[in-house]
Amino acid sequence: MRRSDRLFDIIQILRDGKLHRAQDIAARLEVSTRTIYRDMDTLVGSGVPVEGERGVGYMITEAISLPPLTLTASELEALNLGLAVVAQAADQDLKTAADTLADKIDAVLPARTIAEAQAWKFAVYPFADATRNLSHMALLRSAIKARQKVRLTYTSRDDNVTSRVIRPLHMEYWGRVWTLTSWCELRNGFRVFRLDLIESTEALPELFVDEPGKTIADYQPYADS
């Protein structure tokens, strides 16, 4: 299993909001506990809101929340993502500017948020280039709001490219990687797709309505693996 795939699987395990021991995650993914410890350090250092410690367990915490008179969580998320993209530019001046701008943002953030924001200066992240998340985002956001089916091509972890028709339900942000939770008509079940692994998207004329067992409220994290 590629490390990026394993890190993605760890996020899916943790997203139920429960406390998970490293030993249990290691057994589930068939790796050593030491490997899980290293992976947790990487996720935390890359901005994923994971809390916990060795010997106790790990869990995903709530998203950053800021007073509405400063920045909303979505606004801070967009700002951090933009800084991360700029930091990958070849232009050293832009990289420096992104770093100094992050310092200025830190100066006005609450203490707890400052600690979380340190990950943006700038951890080497194991997922694909952050800019790849952006190319299909507008179409998917629109389709979620319109309840419109989408045809997408997707590169799986074994490098196979498949075409699927999905019902897009919800997008989430995990420290420079976006995921799309959907009902997949090919698999007749829920699937979570990484946006950076989507090759193409096409909005279809067919709309969908809520059906029992196929809504975001029915989704149980990691139950589709």
mmCIF file of C-alpha atoms in Angstrom:
data_model
loop_
_atom_site.group_PDB
_atom_site.id
_atom_site.type_symbol
_atom_site.label_atom_id
_atom_site.label_comp_id
_atom_site.label_asym_id
_atom_site.label_seq_id
_atom_site.Cartn_x
_atom_site.Cartn_y
_atom_site.Cartn_z
ATOM 1 C CA MET A 1 0.000 0.000 0.000
ATOM 2 C CA ARG A 2 1.311 3.429 -0.935
ATOM 3 C CA ARG A 3 1.846 5.756 1.994
ATOM 4 C CA SER A 4 -0.577 8.347 0.623
ATOM 5 C CA ASP A 5 -3.269 5.647 0.420
ATOM 6 C CA ARG A 6 -2.573 4.545 3.987
ATOM 7 C CA LEU A 7 -2.778 8.117 5.276
ATOM 8 C CA PHE A 8 -6.083 8.543 3.493
ATOM 9 C CA ASP A 9 -7.359 5.322 5.100
ATOM 10 C CA ILE A 10 -6.281 6.569 8.539
ATOM 11 C CA ILE A 11 -8.309 9.750 8.021
ATOM 12 C CA GLN A 12 -11.338 7.661 7.085
ATOM 13 C CA ILE A 13 -10.947 5.592 10.263
ATOM 14 C CA LEU A 14 -10.618 8.667 12.470
ATOM 15 C CA ARG A 15 -13.456 10.667 10.971
ATOM 16 C CA ASP A 16 -16.075 8.843 13.089
ATOM 17 C CA GLY A 17 -14.994 11.128 15.951
ATOM 18 C CA LYS A 18 -14.083 8.245 18.259
ATOM 19 C CA LEU A 19 -10.761 7.565 19.986
ATOM 20 C CA HIS A 20 -8.688 4.946 18.136
ATOM 21 C CA ARG A 21 -5.573 3.261 19.496
ATOM 22 C CA ALA A 22 -2.539 3.118 17.217
ATOM 23 C CA GLN A 23 -2.345 -0.656 17.763
ATOM 24 C CA ASP A 24 -5.898 -1.129 16.466
ATOM 25 C CA ILE A 25 -5.288 1.054 13.417
ATOM 26 C CA ALA A 26 -2.050 -0.817 12.704
ATOM 27 C CA ALA A 27 -3.836 -4.171 12.857
ATOM 28 C CA ARG A 28 -6.569 -2.904 10.567
ATOM 29 C CA LEU A 29 -4.116 -1.638 7.960
ATOM 30 C CA GLU A 30 -1.623 -4.493 8.462
ATOM 31 C CA VAL A 31 1.368 -2.326 9.349
ATOM 32 C CA SER A 32 3.440 -1.823 12.488
ATOM 33 C CA THR A 33 2.380 0.410 15.358
ATOM 34 C CA ARG A 34 5.585 2.399 14.844
ATOM 35 C CA THR A 35 4.461 3.121 11.275
ATOM 36 C CA ILE A 36 1.132 4.473 12.557
ATOM 37 C CA TYR A 37 2.950 6.726 15.029
ATOM 38 C CA ARG A 38 5.000 8.184 12.158
ATOM 39 C CA ASP A 39 1.877 8.590 10.035
ATOM 40 C CA MET A 40 0.080 10.435 12.830
ATOM 41 C CA ASP A 41 3.009 12.823 13.186
ATOM 42 C CA THR A 42 2.837 13.466 9.453
ATOM 43 C CA LEU A 43 -0.912 14.114 9.472
ATOM 44 C CA VAL A 44 -0.657 16.496 12.417
ATOM 45 C CA GLY A 45 2.300 18.293 10.837
ATOM 46 C CA SER A 46 0.352 18.670 7.605
ATOM 47 C CA GLY A 47 -2.659 20.398 9.113
ATOM 48 C CA VAL A 48 -5.116 17.545 9.625
ATOM 49 C CA PRO A 49 -6.933 18.269 12.927
ATOM 50 C CA VAL A 50 -5.790 15.130 14.780
ATOM 51 C CA GLU A 51 -5.368 15.067 18.544
ATOM 52 C CA GLY A 52 -3.957 12.319 20.747
ATOM 53 C CA GLU A 53 -0.763 10.743 21.948
ATOM 54 C CA ARG A 54 1.108 7.483 21.853
ATOM 55 C CA GLY A 55 -0.288 4.885 24.221
ATOM 56 C CA VAL A 56 -3.639 6.668 24.512
ATOM 57 C CA GLY A 57 -5.133 7.032 21.054
ATOM 58 C CA TYR A 58 -6.026 9.492 18.317
ATOM 59 C CA MET A 59 -9.147 11.232 17.059
ATOM 60 C CA ILE A 60 -10.186 13.926 14.584
ATOM 61 C CA THR A 61 -11.111 17.196 16.292
ATOM 62 C CA GLU A 62 -13.638 19.768 15.192
ATOM 63 C CA ALA A 63 -12.766 22.199 12.432
ATOM 64 C CA ILE A 64 -11.255 25.590 13.258
ATOM 65 C CA SER A 65 -13.895 28.089 14.358
ATOM 66 C CA LEU A 66 -13.212 31.822 14.500
ATOM 67 C CA PRO A 67 -15.391 34.800 15.507
ATOM 68 C CA PRO A 68 -17.489 36.016 12.565
ATOM 69 C CA LEU A 69 -16.006 39.537 12.789
ATOM 70 C CA THR A 70 -12.596 38.180 11.822
ATOM 71 C CA LEU A 71 -12.625 35.080 9.612
ATOM 72 C CA THR A 72 -15.066 32.209 9.256
ATOM 73 C CA ALA A 73 -13.720 28.647 9.176
ATOM 74 C CA SER A 74 -14.293 28.512 5.409
ATOM 75 C CA GLU A 75 -12.476 31.813 4.889
ATOM 76 C CA LEU A 76 -9.484 30.677 6.934
ATOM 77 C CA GLU A 77 -9.497 27.370 5.061
ATOM 78 C CA ALA A 78 -9.470 29.160 1.705
ATOM 79 C CA LEU A 79 -6.674 31.451 2.860
ATOM 80 C CA ASN A 80 -4.518 28.589 4.111
ATOM 81 C CA LEU A 81 -5.084 26.618 0.918
ATOM 82 C CA GLY A 82 -4.063 29.638 -1.130
ATOM 83 C CA LEU A 83 -0.897 30.050 0.927
ATOM 84 C CA ALA A 84 -0.086 26.384 0.464
ATOM 85 C CA VAL A 85 -0.454 26.661 -3.305
ATOM 86 C CA VAL A 86 1.724 29.789 -3.463
ATOM 87 C CA ALA A 87 4.340 28.105 -1.270
ATOM 88 C CA GLN A 88 4.776 25.439 -3.946
ATOM 89 C CA ALA A 89 5.637 28.020 -6.606
ATOM 90 C CA ALA A 90 9.120 28.079 -8.084
ATOM 91 C CA ASP A 91 9.406 31.805 -7.378
ATOM 92 C CA GLN A 92 11.377 32.207 -4.154
ATOM 93 C CA ASP A 93 9.944 35.689 -3.584
ATOM 94 C CA LEU A 94 6.427 34.252 -3.616
ATOM 95 C CA LYS A 95 7.432 31.513 -1.191
ATOM 96 C CA THR A 96 8.885 34.112 1.169
ATOM 97 C CA ALA A 97 5.791 36.276 0.837
ATOM 98 C CA ALA A 98 3.544 33.307 1.680
ATOM 99 C CA ASP A 99 5.610 32.597 4.796
ATOM 100 C CA THR A 100 5.568 36.193 6.036
ATOM 101 C CA LEU A 101 1.849 36.490 5.341
ATOM 102 C CA ALA A 102 1.272 33.350 7.414
ATOM 103 C CA ASP A 103 3.219 35.009 10.256
ATOM 104 C CA LYS A 104 0.961 38.059 10.086
ATOM 105 C CA ILE A 105 -2.130 35.856 10.198
ATOM 106 C CA ASP A 106 -0.735 34.000 13.215
ATOM 107 C CA ALA A 107 -0.296 37.315 15.027
ATOM 108 C CA VAL A 108 -4.065 37.876 15.153
ATOM 109 C CA LEU A 109 -5.286 34.297 15.647
ATOM 110 C CA PRO A 110 -6.395 32.770 18.968
ATOM 111 C CA ALA A 111 -3.690 30.768 20.733
ATOM 112 C CA ARG A 112 -5.164 27.341 19.934
ATOM 113 C CA THR A 113 -5.579 28.216 16.277
ATOM 114 C CA ILE A 114 -1.979 29.493 16.105
ATOM 115 C CA ALA A 115 -0.718 26.078 17.133
ATOM 116 C CA GLU A 116 -2.866 24.411 14.462
ATOM 117 C CA ALA A 117 -1.821 26.926 11.814
ATOM 118 C CA GLN A 118 1.896 26.169 12.297
ATOM 119 C CA ALA A 119 1.408 23.161 10.009
ATOM 120 C CA TRP A 120 1.074 25.524 7.072
ATOM 121 C CA LYS A 121 4.725 26.680 7.264
ATOM 122 C CA PHE A 122 4.973 24.343 5.275
ATOM 123 C CA ALA A 123 5.044 20.621 5.947
ATOM 124 C CA VAL A 124 6.130 18.350 3.128
ATOM 125 C CA TYR A 125 2.797 16.758 2.430
ATOM 126 C CA PRO A 126 2.511 13.196 1.129
ATOM 127 C CA PHE A 127 -0.622 13.782 -0.929
ATOM 128 C CA ALA A 128 -0.577 15.001 -4.505
ATOM 129 C CA ASP A 129 -0.060 18.629 -5.494
ATOM 130 C CA ALA A 130 -2.656 20.757 -3.720
ATOM 131 C CA THR A 131 -3.523 22.561 -6.948
ATOM 132 C CA ARG A 132 -4.999 19.353 -8.401
ATOM 133 C CA ASN A 133 -7.788 19.573 -5.837
ATOM 134 C CA LEU A 134 -9.044 22.799 -7.371
ATOM 135 C CA SER A 135 -9.743 21.938 -11.003
ATOM 136 C CA HIS A 136 -13.028 20.069 -10.419
ATOM 137 C CA MET A 137 -14.160 21.868 -7.284
ATOM 138 C CA ALA A 138 -16.480 24.415 -8.911
ATOM 139 C CA LEU A 139 -18.417 21.788 -10.868
ATOM 140 C CA LEU A 140 -18.725 19.491 -7.836
ATOM 141 C CA ARG A 141 -19.868 22.269 -5.511
ATOM 142 C CA SER A 142 -22.508 23.280 -8.040
ATOM 143 C CA ALA A 143 -23.656 19.674 -8.499
ATOM 144 C CA ILE A 144 -23.990 19.163 -4.736
ATOM 145 C CA LYS A 145 -26.170 22.259 -4.444
ATOM 146 C CA ALA A 146 -28.264 21.374 -7.506
ATOM 147 C CA ARG A 147 -28.471 17.667 -6.522
ATOM 148 C CA GLN A 148 -27.181 16.785 -9.939
ATOM 149 C CA LYS A 149 -25.557 13.510 -10.927
ATOM 150 C CA VAL A 150 -21.939 13.601 -12.115
ATOM 151 C CA ARG A 151 -19.887 11.315 -14.299
ATOM 152 C CA LEU A 152 -16.252 11.197 -13.243
ATOM 153 C CA THR A 153 -13.109 9.297 -14.117
ATOM 154 C CA TYR A 154 -10.990 8.366 -11.139
ATOM 155 C CA THR A 155 -7.542 6.876 -10.609
ATOM 156 C CA SER A 156 -7.743 4.177 -7.943
ATOM 157 C CA ARG A 157 -4.906 3.221 -5.603
ATOM 158 C CA ASP A 158 -3.844 0.437 -7.985
ATOM 159 C CA ASP A 159 -3.574 3.052 -10.772
ATOM 160 C CA ASN A 160 -6.654 1.814 -12.633
ATOM 161 C CA VAL A 161 -8.831 4.536 -14.150
ATOM 162 C CA THR A 162 -12.576 3.914 -13.916
ATOM 163 C CA SER A 163 -15.630 5.849 -15.049
ATOM 164 C CA ARG A 164 -18.459 6.212 -12.549
ATOM 165 C CA VAL A 165 -21.788 7.973 -12.218
ATOM 166 C CA ILE A 166 -22.206 9.377 -8.727
ATOM 167 C CA ARG A 167 -24.534 11.394 -6.560
ATOM 168 C CA PRO A 168 -22.196 14.010 -5.018
ATOM 169 C CA LEU A 169 -23.209 14.611 -1.395
ATOM 170 C CA HIS A 170 -20.517 16.394 0.601
ATOM 171 C CA MET A 171 -16.972 17.745 0.308
ATOM 172 C CA GLU A 172 -14.519 17.893 3.199
ATOM 173 C CA TYR A 173 -11.074 19.350 3.694
ATOM 174 C CA TRP A 174 -8.223 17.422 5.348
ATOM 175 C CA GLY A 175 -5.104 19.579 5.374
ATOM 176 C CA ARG A 176 -4.469 20.290 1.693
ATOM 177 C CA VAL A 177 -6.447 17.337 0.382
ATOM 178 C CA TRP A 178 -10.177 17.503 -0.375
ATOM 179 C CA THR A 179 -12.496 14.497 -0.351
ATOM 180 C CA LEU A 180 -15.895 13.972 -1.947
ATOM 181 C CA THR A 181 -18.419 11.701 -0.233
ATOM 182 C CA SER A 182 -20.901 10.350 -2.745
ATOM 183 C CA TRP A 183 -23.274 7.550 -3.615
ATOM 184 C CA CYS A 184 -21.600 5.559 -6.388
ATOM 185 C CA GLU A 185 -23.991 3.919 -8.823
ATOM 186 C CA LEU A 186 -21.255 1.646 -10.157
ATOM 187 C CA ARG A 187 -20.619 0.135 -6.712
ATOM 188 C CA ASN A 188 -24.163 0.668 -5.406
ATOM 189 C CA GLY A 189 -22.776 2.138 -2.206
ATOM 190 C CA PHE A 190 -21.082 5.118 -0.593
ATOM 191 C CA ARG A 191 -17.621 6.005 -1.801
ATOM 192 C CA VAL A 192 -15.147 8.704 -0.751
ATOM 193 C CA PHE A 193 -13.021 10.120 -3.575
ATOM 194 C CA ARG A 194 -9.890 12.236 -3.274
ATOM 195 C CA LEU A 195 -10.277 15.265 -5.506
ATOM 196 C CA ASP A 196 -6.603 15.184 -6.464
ATOM 197 C CA LEU A 197 -7.139 11.720 -8.024
ATOM 198 C CA ILE A 198 -10.151 12.713 -10.135
ATOM 199 C CA GLU A 199 -9.167 12.908 -13.802
ATOM 200 C CA SER A 200 -12.349 14.412 -15.259
ATOM 201 C CA THR A 201 -15.871 15.433 -14.257
ATOM 202 C CA GLU A 202 -19.058 15.953 -16.253
ATOM 203 C CA ALA A 203 -22.336 17.259 -14.866
ATOM 204 C CA LEU A 204 -25.202 15.119 -16.148
ATOM 205 C CA PRO A 205 -28.727 16.419 -16.894
ATOM 206 C CA GLU A 206 -30.214 13.901 -14.442
ATOM 207 C CA LEU A 207 -31.084 15.169 -10.969
ATOM 208 C CA PHE A 208 -31.507 13.033 -7.841
ATOM 209 C CA VAL A 209 -33.661 13.163 -4.737
ATOM 210 C CA ASP A 210 -33.087 11.788 -1.260
ATOM 211 C CA GLU A 211 -33.671 8.060 -0.985
ATOM 212 C CA PRO A 212 -33.479 6.046 2.242
ATOM 213 C CA GLY A 213 -29.961 4.719 2.728
ATOM 214 C CA LYS A 214 -28.390 6.988 0.114
ATOM 215 C CA THR A 215 -28.127 10.343 1.913
ATOM 216 C CA ILE A 216 -25.144 11.887 3.667
ATOM 217 C CA ALA A 217 -26.942 11.287 6.972
ATOM 218 C CA ASP A 218 -26.900 7.546 6.212
ATOM 219 C CA TYR A 219 -23.168 7.442 5.548
ATOM 220 C CA GLN A 220 -21.084 5.581 8.126
ATOM 221 C CA PRO A 221 -17.362 6.455 7.809
ATOM 222 C CA TYR A 222 -15.175 3.585 6.646
ATOM 223 C CA ALA A 223 -18.147 1.244 6.271
ATOM 224 C CA ASP A 224 -17.562 1.136 2.507
ATOM 225 C CA SER A 225 -14.048 -0.302 2.669
#
